[in-house]
XYZ file of C-alpha atoms in Angstrom:
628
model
C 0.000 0.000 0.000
C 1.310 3.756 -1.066
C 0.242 6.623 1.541
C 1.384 10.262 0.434
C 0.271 13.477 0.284
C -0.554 14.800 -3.168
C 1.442 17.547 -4.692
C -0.150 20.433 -4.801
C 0.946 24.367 -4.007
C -1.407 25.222 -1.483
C -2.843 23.263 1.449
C -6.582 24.135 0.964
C -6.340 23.449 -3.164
C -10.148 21.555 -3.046
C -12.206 24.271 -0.718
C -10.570 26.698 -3.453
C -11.364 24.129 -6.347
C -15.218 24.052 -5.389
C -15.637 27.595 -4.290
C -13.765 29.483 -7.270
C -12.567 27.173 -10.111
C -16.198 25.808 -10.992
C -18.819 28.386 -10.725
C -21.349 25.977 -11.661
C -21.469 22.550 -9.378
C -23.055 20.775 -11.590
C -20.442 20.500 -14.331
C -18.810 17.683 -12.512
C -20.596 15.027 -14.536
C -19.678 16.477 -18.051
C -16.146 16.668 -16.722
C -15.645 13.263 -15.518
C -17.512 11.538 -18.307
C -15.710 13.764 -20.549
C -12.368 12.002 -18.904
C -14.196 8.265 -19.933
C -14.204 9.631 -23.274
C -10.899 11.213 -23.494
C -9.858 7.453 -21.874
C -11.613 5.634 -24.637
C -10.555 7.949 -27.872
C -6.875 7.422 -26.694
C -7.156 3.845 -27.088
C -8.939 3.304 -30.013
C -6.678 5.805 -31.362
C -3.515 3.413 -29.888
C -4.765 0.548 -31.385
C -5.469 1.783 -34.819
C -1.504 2.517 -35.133
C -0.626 -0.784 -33.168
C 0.602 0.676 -30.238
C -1.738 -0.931 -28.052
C -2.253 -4.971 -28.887
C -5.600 -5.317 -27.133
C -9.094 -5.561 -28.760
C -11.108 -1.948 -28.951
C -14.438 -3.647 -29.157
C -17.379 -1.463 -28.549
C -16.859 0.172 -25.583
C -19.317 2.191 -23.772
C -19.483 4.697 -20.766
C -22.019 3.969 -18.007
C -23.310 5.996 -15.037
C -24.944 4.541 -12.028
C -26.716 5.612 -9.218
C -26.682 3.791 -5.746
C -29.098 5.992 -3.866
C -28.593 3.757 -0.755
C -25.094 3.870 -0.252
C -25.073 7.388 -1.346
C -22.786 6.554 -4.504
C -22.141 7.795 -8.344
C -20.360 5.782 -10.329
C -18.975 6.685 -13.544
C -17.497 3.702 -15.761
C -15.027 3.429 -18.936
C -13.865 0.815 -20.868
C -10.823 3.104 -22.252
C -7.435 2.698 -21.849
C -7.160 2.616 -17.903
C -4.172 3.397 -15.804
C -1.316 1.497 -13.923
C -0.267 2.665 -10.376
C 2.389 4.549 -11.458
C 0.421 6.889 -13.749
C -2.622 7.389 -11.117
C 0.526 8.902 -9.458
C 1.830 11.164 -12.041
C -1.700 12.037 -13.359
C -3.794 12.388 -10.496
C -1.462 13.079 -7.483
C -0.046 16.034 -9.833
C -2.995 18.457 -9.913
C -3.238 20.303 -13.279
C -0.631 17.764 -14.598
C -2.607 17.047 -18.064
C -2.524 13.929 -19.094
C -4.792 14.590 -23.300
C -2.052 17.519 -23.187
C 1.238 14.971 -22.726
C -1.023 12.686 -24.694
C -1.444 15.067 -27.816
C 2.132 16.099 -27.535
C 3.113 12.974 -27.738
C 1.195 11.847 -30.577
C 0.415 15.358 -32.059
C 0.985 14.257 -35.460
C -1.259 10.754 -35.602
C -3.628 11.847 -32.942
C -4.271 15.293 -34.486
C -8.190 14.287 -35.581
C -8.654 11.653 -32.840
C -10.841 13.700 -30.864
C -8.913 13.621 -27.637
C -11.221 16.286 -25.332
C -9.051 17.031 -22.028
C -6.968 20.095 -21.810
C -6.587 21.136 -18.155
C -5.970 17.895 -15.666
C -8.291 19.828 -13.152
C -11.574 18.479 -14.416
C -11.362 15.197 -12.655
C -10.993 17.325 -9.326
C -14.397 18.945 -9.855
C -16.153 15.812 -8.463
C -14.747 17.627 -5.057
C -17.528 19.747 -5.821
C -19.913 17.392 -4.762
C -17.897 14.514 -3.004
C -16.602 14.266 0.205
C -14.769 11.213 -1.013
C -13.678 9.787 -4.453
C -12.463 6.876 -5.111
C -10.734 5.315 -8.417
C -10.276 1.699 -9.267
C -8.813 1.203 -12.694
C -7.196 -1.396 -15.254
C -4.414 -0.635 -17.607
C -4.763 -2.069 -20.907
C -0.755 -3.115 -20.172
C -0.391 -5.977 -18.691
C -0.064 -4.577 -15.146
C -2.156 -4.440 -12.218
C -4.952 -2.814 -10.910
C -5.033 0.368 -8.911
C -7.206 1.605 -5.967
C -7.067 5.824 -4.828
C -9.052 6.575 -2.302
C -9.311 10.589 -1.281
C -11.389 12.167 1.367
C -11.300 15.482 0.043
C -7.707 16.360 2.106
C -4.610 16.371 0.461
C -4.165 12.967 1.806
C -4.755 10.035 -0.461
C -4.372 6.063 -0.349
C -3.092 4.019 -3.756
C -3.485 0.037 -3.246
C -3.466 -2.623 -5.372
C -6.925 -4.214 -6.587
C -8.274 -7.005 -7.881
C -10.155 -5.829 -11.124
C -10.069 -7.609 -14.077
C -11.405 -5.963 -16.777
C -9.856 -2.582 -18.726
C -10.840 0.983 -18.311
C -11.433 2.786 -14.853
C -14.452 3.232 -12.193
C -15.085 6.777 -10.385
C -16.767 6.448 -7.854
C -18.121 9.760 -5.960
C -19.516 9.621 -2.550
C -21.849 12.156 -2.716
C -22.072 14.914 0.394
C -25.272 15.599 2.219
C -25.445 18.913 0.787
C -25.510 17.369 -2.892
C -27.629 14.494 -2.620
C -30.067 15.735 -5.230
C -27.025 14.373 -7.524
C -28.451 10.955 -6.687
C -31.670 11.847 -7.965
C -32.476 10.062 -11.575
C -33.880 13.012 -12.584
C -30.841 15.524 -12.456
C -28.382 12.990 -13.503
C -30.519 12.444 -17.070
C -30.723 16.098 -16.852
C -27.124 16.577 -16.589
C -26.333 13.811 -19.610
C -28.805 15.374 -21.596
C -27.860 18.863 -21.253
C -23.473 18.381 -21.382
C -22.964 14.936 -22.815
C -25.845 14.291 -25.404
C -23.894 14.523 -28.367
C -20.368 12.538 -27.093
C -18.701 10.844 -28.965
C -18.915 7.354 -27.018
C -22.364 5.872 -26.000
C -23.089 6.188 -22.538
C -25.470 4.421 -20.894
C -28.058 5.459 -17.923
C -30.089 2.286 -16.431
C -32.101 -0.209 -18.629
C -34.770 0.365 -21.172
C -37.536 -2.652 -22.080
C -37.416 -3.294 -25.776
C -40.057 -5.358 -27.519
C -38.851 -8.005 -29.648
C -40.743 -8.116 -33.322
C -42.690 -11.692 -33.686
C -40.869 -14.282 -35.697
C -42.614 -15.659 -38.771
C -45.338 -17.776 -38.934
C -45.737 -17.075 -35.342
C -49.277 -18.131 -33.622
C -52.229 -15.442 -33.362
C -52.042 -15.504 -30.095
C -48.584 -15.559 -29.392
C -46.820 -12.230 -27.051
C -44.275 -10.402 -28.237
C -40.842 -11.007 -25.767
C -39.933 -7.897 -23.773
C -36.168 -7.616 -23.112
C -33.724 -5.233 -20.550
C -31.671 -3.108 -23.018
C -28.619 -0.433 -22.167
C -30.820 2.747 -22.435
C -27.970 4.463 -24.072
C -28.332 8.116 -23.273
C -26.388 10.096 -25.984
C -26.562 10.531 -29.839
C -22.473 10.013 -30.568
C -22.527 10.616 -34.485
C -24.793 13.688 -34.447
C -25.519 15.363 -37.457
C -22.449 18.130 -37.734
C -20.284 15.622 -37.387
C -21.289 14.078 -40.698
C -20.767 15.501 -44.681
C -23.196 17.519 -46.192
C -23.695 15.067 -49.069
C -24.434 12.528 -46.556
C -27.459 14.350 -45.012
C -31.004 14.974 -46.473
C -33.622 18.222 -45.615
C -35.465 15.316 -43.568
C -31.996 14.882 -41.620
C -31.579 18.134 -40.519
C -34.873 18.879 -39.515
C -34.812 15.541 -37.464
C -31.447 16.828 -35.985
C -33.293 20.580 -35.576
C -35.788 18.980 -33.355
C -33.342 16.607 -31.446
C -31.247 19.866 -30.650
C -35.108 21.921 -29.653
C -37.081 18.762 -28.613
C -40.255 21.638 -27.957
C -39.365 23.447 -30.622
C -42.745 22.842 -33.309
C -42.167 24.895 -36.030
C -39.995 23.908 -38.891
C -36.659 26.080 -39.811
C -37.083 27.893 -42.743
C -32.859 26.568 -43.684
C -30.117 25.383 -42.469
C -26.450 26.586 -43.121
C -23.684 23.508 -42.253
C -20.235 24.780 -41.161
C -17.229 22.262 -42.320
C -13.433 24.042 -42.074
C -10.361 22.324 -41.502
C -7.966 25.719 -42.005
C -6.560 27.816 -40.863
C -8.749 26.356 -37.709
C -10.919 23.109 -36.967
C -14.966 24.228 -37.006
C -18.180 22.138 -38.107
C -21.555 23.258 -37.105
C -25.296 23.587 -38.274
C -27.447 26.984 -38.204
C -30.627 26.931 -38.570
C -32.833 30.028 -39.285
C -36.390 29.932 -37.690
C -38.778 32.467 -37.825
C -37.904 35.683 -35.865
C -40.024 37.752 -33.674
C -39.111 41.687 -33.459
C -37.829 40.888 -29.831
C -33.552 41.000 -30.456
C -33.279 39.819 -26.787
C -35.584 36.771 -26.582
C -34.152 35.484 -29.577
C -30.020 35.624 -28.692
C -28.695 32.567 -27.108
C -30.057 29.952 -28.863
C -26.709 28.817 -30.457
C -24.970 25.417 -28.469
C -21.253 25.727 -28.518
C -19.662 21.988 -28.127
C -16.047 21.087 -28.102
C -15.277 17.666 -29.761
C -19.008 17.282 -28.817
C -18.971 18.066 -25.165
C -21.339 20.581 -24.773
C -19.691 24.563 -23.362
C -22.119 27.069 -23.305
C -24.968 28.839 -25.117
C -23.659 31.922 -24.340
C -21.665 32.386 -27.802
C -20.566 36.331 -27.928
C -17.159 36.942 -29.335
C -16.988 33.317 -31.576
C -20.344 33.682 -33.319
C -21.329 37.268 -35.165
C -23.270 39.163 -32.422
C -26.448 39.151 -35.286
C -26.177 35.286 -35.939
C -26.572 35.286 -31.858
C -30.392 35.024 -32.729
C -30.015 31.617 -35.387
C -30.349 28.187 -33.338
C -27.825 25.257 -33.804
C -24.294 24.542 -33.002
C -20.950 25.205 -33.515
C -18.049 22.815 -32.495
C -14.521 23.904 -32.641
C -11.388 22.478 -31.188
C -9.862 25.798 -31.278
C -11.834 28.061 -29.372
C -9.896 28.334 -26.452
C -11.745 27.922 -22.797
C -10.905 28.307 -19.283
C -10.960 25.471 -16.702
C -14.511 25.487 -16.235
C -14.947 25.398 -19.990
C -17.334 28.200 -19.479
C -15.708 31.122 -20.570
C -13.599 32.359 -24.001
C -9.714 33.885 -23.473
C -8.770 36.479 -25.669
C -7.180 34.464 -28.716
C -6.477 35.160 -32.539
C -8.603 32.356 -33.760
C -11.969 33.377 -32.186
C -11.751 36.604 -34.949
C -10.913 34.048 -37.367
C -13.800 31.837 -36.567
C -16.032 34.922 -36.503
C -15.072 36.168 -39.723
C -15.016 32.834 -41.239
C -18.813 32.671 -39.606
C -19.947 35.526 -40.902
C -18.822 34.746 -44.920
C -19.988 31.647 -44.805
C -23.427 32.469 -43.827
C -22.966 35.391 -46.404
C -22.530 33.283 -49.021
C -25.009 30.797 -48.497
C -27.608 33.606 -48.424
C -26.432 34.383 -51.799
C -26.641 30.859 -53.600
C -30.698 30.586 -51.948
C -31.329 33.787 -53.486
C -29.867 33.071 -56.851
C -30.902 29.481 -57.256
C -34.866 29.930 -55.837
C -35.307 33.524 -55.519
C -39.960 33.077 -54.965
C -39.022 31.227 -52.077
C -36.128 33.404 -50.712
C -38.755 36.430 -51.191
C -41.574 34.287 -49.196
C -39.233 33.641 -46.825
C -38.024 37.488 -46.213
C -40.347 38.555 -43.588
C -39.187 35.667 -41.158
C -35.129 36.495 -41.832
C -35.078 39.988 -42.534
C -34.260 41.014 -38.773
C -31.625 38.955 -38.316
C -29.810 40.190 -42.004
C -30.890 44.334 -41.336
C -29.458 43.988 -37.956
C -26.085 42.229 -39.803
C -25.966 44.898 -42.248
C -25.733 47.427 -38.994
C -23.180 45.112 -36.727
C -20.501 43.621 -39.521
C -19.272 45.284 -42.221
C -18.281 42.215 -43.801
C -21.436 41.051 -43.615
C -23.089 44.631 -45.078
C -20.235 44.190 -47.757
C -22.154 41.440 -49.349
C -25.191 41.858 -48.418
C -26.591 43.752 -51.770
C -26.470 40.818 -53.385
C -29.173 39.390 -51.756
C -30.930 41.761 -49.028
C -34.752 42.958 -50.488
C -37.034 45.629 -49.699
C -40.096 44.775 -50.282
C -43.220 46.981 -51.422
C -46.557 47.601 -50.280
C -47.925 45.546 -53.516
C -45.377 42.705 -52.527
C -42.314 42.798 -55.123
C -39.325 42.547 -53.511
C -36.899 44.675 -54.991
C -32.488 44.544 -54.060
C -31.255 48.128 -53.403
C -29.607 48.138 -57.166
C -33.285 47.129 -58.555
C -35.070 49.576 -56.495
C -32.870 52.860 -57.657
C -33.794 51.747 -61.280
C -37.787 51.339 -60.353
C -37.510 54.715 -58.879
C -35.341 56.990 -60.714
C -37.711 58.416 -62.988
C -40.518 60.058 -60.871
C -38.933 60.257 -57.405
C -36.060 62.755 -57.442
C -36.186 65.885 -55.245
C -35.024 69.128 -56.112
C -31.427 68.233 -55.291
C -31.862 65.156 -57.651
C -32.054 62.795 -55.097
C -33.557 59.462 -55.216
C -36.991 59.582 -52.928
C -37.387 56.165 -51.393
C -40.879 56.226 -49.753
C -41.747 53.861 -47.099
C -44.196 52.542 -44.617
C -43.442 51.179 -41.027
C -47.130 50.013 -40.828
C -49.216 49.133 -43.790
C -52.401 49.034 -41.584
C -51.580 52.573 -39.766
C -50.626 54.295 -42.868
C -53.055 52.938 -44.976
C -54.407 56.566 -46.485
C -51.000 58.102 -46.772
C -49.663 55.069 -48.811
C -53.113 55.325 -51.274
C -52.112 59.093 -51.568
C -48.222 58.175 -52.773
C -49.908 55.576 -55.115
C -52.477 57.880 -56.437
C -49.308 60.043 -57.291
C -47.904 57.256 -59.125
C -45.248 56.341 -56.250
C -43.485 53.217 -55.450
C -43.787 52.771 -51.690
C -41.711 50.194 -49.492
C -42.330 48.441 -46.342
C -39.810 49.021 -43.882
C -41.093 47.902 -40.531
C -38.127 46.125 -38.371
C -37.536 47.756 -35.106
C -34.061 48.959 -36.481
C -34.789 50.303 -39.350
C -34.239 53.639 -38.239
C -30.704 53.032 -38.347
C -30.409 51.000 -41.465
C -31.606 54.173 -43.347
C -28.603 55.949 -41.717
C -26.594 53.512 -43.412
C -27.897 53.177 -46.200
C -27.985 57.116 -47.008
C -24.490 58.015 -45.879
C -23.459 55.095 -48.435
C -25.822 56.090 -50.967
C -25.210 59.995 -50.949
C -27.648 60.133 -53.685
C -30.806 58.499 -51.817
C -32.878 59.562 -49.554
C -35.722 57.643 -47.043
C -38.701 59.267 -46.194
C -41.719 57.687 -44.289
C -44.825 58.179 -46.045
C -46.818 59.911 -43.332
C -44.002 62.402 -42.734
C -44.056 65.930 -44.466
C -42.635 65.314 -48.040
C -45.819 64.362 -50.404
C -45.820 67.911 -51.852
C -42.845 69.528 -50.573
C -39.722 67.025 -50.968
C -40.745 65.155 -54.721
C -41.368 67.457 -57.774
C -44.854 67.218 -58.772
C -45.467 67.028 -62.718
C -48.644 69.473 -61.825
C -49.444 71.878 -58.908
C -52.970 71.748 -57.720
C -54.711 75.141 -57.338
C -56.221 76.153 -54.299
C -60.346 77.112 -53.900
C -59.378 79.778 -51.281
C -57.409 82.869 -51.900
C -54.060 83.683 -49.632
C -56.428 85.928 -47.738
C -59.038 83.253 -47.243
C -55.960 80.424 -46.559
C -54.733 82.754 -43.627
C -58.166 83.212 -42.049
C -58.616 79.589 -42.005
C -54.798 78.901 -40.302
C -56.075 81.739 -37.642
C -58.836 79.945 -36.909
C -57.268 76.180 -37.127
C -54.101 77.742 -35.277
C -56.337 79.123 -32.134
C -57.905 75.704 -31.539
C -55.068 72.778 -31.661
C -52.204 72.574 -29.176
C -49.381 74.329 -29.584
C -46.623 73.652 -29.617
C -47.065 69.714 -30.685
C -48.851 70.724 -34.005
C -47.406 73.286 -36.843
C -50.608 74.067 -38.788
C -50.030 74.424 -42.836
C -52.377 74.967 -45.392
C -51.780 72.874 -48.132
C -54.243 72.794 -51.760
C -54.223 68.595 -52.168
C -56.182 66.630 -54.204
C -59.816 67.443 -53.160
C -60.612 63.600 -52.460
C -57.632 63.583 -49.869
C -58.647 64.086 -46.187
C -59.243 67.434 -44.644
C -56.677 67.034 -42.276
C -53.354 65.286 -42.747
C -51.085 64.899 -39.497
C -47.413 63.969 -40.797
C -44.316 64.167 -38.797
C -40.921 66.078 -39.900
C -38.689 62.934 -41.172
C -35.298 64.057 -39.640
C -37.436 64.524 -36.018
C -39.280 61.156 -36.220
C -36.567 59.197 -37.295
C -34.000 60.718 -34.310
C -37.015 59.932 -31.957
C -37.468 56.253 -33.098
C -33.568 55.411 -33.046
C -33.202 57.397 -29.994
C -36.203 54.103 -28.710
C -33.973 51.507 -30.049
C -30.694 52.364 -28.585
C -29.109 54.838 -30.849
C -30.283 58.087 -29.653
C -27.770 58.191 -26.454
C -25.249 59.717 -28.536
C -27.559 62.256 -30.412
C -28.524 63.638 -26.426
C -32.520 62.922 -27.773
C -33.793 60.777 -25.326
C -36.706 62.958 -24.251
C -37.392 64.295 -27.396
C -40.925 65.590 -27.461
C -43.327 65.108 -29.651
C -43.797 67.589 -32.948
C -46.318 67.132 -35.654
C -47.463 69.153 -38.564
C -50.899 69.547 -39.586
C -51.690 69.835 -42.919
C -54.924 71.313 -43.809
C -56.491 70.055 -47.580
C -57.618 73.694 -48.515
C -59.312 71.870 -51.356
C -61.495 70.393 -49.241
C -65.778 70.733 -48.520
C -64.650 70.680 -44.796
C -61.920 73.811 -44.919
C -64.511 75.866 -46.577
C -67.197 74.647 -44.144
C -64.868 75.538 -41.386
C -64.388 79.324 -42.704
C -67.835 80.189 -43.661
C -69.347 79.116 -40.310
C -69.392 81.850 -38.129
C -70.713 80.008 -35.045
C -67.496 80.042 -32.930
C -68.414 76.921 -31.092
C -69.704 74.776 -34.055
C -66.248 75.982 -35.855
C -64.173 75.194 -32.974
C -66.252 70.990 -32.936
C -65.300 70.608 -36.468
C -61.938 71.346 -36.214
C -61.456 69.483 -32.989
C -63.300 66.392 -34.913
C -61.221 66.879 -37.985
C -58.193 66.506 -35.353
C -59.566 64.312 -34.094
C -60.292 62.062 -37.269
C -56.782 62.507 -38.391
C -55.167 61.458 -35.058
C -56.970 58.277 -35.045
C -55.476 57.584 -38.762
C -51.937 58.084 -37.022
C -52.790 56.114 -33.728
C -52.298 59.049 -31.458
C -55.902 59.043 -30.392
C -55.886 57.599 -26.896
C -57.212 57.840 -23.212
C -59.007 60.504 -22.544
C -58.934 61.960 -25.997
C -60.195 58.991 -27.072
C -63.351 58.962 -24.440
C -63.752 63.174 -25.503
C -63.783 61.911 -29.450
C -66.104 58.939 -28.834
C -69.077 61.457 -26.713
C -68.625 63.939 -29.532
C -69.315 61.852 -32.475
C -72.293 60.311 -30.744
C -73.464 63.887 -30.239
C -72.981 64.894 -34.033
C -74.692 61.544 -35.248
C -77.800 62.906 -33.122
């Protein structure tokens, strides 16, 4: 028997291990099965160059539970250890044994899948034990080992008499971590770190109901059997070629990866790079809401299929936080927890690399089925307008596919759209007038005036498409946006004819007296405008530049304009064409005059959605009193 004390700096090395090195308990499990696998990869790896004359087989890893002794037991079948390397490996905290392993073999092991990095992971079960114990078989001919540690730095290494290859953890669980003998959490645990390892790993029995043999009698009972209920998927679908996989197989894999998750993706984009770094993956893109938060960490990041973290910011593009799927890279470097990214060339790398690809697969769905890219637009469009904003990369390439889409539903690209709209939209700089809606509902009579002037008008209605204009004007210096309830119909686009006004200048300024003396001021700038005399009496539009700060300054860009509180300014525009404007004039009954006007505010408010509360209530009473 070999007493010792293992060699570590500091006297108090586990308290510090589960109070600071693991911030999460519960991580034990993936780290210690993660070791099974390591265990297992490095000897089918020895064997397959003959290093290590034994028969690989089909080894598995299995947890067990012992709820009555108060034990979790973690079994490999992998290579094992003799005495003398539980001593180096074990008894030499943060000694890593997959790092000596991949040193030593770097150049035949460099795609075995070894996972271990740190030698501190088997200490996490510290977290939870308040003794661990290893018995384990070296696939040398040697004998078995026994280490037994109670959580000091003192251990015990004896001899044993197993028989078998590949090593047994077992973790006596402490009272204040018993719900780590609960079935439950430990499926929990499997499911959420180790579903997609590598090596099957089994968790209890399953019954499995044998199929009837031929010519079998009516009456005769299908046999039930005990199976290994083998927890894991270990060839999951990233891991695989992208010839090799049908639409059916990556939806199946979509809905393995979101088991409550209904909905179909609308595509998939499958990552496979080998240099300058090692990355596969699969993205899917589901249909977005306008919510940018609910949608972000919905990306799995797995190394060599262990499962990390969903929290992906730095290796995935901030907008393809919002896709779903996963990304598995060898090369994204991670703490000891495996919970958090170091600064490190390769993570811009990966990014970039991220970024193009998705780029370019954007591109080919465009250009090889371009009706359903367009039917798809309204469920991707957030996720593409907000990469336009956040990578420049991404904006770089993005003409060749993004669309804007018009109120009559053709989707135009930006270099489509200035040719649709050069001849009769120009200002009187000779700037290109894109008109646009946020609302087609809301803004339903403004867009039939634009339309009636023989206008193309868009749909722009993403919560950050304030900004995208921004971007898209300073890099289109001759373009403008302007929302088509906002004060440009007959001021900002030269009109092929003027209309004439029914009231004289004298008879114009009487009437913005009278208008001017009944709404509030200063939220409304009353103009007299001659329109069309079908148009409405009163027109409420809102000066572009002022709307549009306003709405970024809601969205998060208006912190650096100072325009948080901006207040709200409106101009009135009253149809001096109109029955109503003349009606308004000629009465002479100050309080009839002053319920039209108020009514005609009133009327217009409502087609803006400003109408509310008590307003509302006053408008509601007063129309029921006219109607009388």
């Amino acid at each position: 028997m070999t007493t010792g004390k293992i060699n570590v700096s500091v006297e108090n090395i586990f308290p510090l291990i589960k109070k600071f090195l693991y911030n999460d308990h519960e991580i034990f499990l993936r780290e210690l099965v993660s070791n099974g696998t390591d265990a297992t990869l490095k000897l089918k790896h020895l064997t397959s160059i003959g290093e290590a004359k034994v028969e690989y087989g089909n080894p598995i890893i299995e947890v067990k539970i012992d709820k009555e002794g108060k034990k979790l037991h973690i079994i490999d079948q992998g290579l094992g250890m003799t005495a003398d390397e539980v001593e180096k490996y074990i008894n030499q905290v943060a000694f890593s044994g997959a790092e000596e392993f991949l040193d030593k073999y770097k150049d035949s092991a460099k795609d075995s899948g070894i996972i271990g990095h740190f030698g501190l992971g088997f200490y996490s079960a510290f977290m939870v034990a308040e003794k661990v114990e290893i018995i384990t078989k070296s696939f040398k001919d040697e004998p078995a080992a026994h280490w037994t540690c109670d959580g000091s730095p003192e251990f015990s290494l004896t001899a044993h008499d197993k028989t078998d290859r590949g090593t047994e953890i077992i973790l006596h669980i402490a009272e204040d971590s018993l719900e780590f003998l609960e079935e439950f959490k430990i499926r929990e645990l499997l499911n959420k770190y180790n579903k997609f390892m590598p090596i099957p790993i089994k968790f209890g029995t399953k019954k499995e109901t044998l199929p009837l043999p031929d010519g079998a009698a009516e009456d005769a009972k299908p046999e039930e059997i005990e199976v290994d209920n083998i927890i894991n998927n270990p060839n999951p679908a990233w891991t695989k070629q992208p010839v090799d996989l049908t639409d059916e197989d990556y939806k199946k894999f979509y809905h393995e990866l979101y088991p409550m998750q209904f909905e179909e993706p609308l595509f998939n984009i499958h990552l496979n790079v080998d240099y300058p770094f090692n990355l596969t993956g699969i993205l899917y893109f589901p249909k977005m809401s306008a919510d940018l938060q609910m949608q972000k960490d919905k990306i799995q990041l797995y190394q060599n299929q262990v499962y990390v973290t969903d929290n992906v910011e730095g290796i995935v593009p901030e907008f393809l936080g919002m896709l779903k799927g996963v990304i598995d890279s060898p090369d994204i470097p991670l703490n000891v927890s495996r919970s958090g990214l170091q600064a490190d060339s390769n993570v811009k790398k990966i990014s970039n690399y991220i970024t193009r690809k998705v780029a370019d697969k954007l591109k080919a769905l465009f250009n090889e089925n371009r009706e359903d890219f367009e039917k798809k637009w309204n469920d991707i469009k957030i996720v593409l307008e907000y990469g336009m904003l956040s990578e420049p990369k991404f904006y770089e390439k993005a003409g060749d596919f993004v669309l804007y889409p018009s109120v009559d539903d053709k989707y135009y690209t930006l270099a489509e759209l200035k040719d649709a709209i050069k001849e009769n939209q120009t200002d009187k700089d000779g700037k290109l007038v894109v008109l646009y809606a946020s609302n087609k509902e809301s803004q339903h009579g403004y867009i039939e005036i634009a339309k009636e002037k023989g206008y193309e008008v868009l749909v722009l209605d993403s919560p950050i498409v304030s900004h995208l204009i921004q971007k898209l004007e300073g890099d289109n210096e001759k373009m403008t946006f302007t929302r088509v309830d906002s004060d440009h119909i007959d001021n900002l686009i030269k009109k092929e004819e003027t209309q004439i006004s029914k009231l004289s200048d004298d008879e114009k300024e009487n009437l913005k007296t009278v208008v001017e003396a009944i709404v509030p001021k200063p939220t409304y700038s009353v103009q007299m405008e001659a329109l069309d005399s079908n148009a409405a009496p009163f027109i409420i539009t809102q000066p572009e530049f002022m709307r549009r700060m306003k709405e970024m300054s809601q969205t998060g860009g208006g912190g650096m304009f100072g325009m948080g509180n901006m207040p709200e300014m409106y101009n009135l525009v009253v149809n001096t064409n109109s029955e109503l404007a003349t009606t308004i004039l000629k009465n002479e009954d100050k309080s009839a005059q002053e319920s039209l006007v108020k009514q005609a505010l009133d009327l217009a408010k409502i087609s803006q959605g400003l109408l509310k509360g008590e307003e509302l209530t006053a408008f509601v009473k007063r129309s029921f009193e006219l109607i009388k």
